[in-house]
C-alpha cells in the first residue's frame, strides 16, 4: 500500500458547487477502489493525499494529472505505508476557511512557499508535519 501526496493549481476557479461535486464524485470513486485520503483547497491551490493499493493510486493519479482542471501537478511525496493515515475518509476535505493555511504545520512549504515560518527544514519533514496535523483534524462535510 502507498501514500501519494501531490499539489496542483486549478486551471480555472472552483466554485463551492464545483468543489462539492468534485468531492461527491471522488468519494464515490474512492469507495469503489479502496482509496482513502484528504483534500485541502486554498486560493486555487490543491494538496491531496491518496492512500491505497499502489496500482490503484497510480491509476487515479494519472487521471488527475491529465485532468484539464488541474495545472502544475507535482508529486511531493510517495511512500510505502503499513497502515492508512486517513482510514475513515474516502476523501476528507478542508479549506482555509476551516483552518488558516498558516496554522497547518508544513503546508506553506509543501505548496511551494520558500519559507513557511515554521522552521521546517525540508520538504519531506514538512509533508510529514502536515499529514500528522490533517490526520488528527475533523474534515469539513461536503
Steps between C-alpha positions, in 0.01 A plus 500: 500500500623850424431859591540762230487874570476743212436869446327669209360834396146534369511600134183704560321600822304232688169617646361347818267297276792380287686387812193325641454312171869409486483365855181304437649334191838440667344340805285267289794403276735455795253281689476265200879489459602461868664844507509737794647844534469868562454811285594854599402801289617855546489785248502273196772271630439136588691259720370145485598178673405168339545170688440148383630222277792625291347424160171667596670813638718524188197464273303767690799738502548459123135597447536804725827609337333485156188687616490844331360654821844451660828668405849471646425156644799386705561201726658621823510163676451137414562235761413146596280493810400218734174666599288788380513844657141569389326161528161649582484743205449414135593867459533729799481867407613828648511858376685802633164613639517207744862545596730775379769344285762679708382296800560164332858389569693457175216609267676805356819304441309218329322743268822668394550795733873542558455562871184406681616658826488172691867418476422172320831436323409275209210391287466146637492624859242760395283232335514280811416798726204593280371141483524457877296816550237415237455141615403628844255761365132465430425542129248748367173339392436537128 
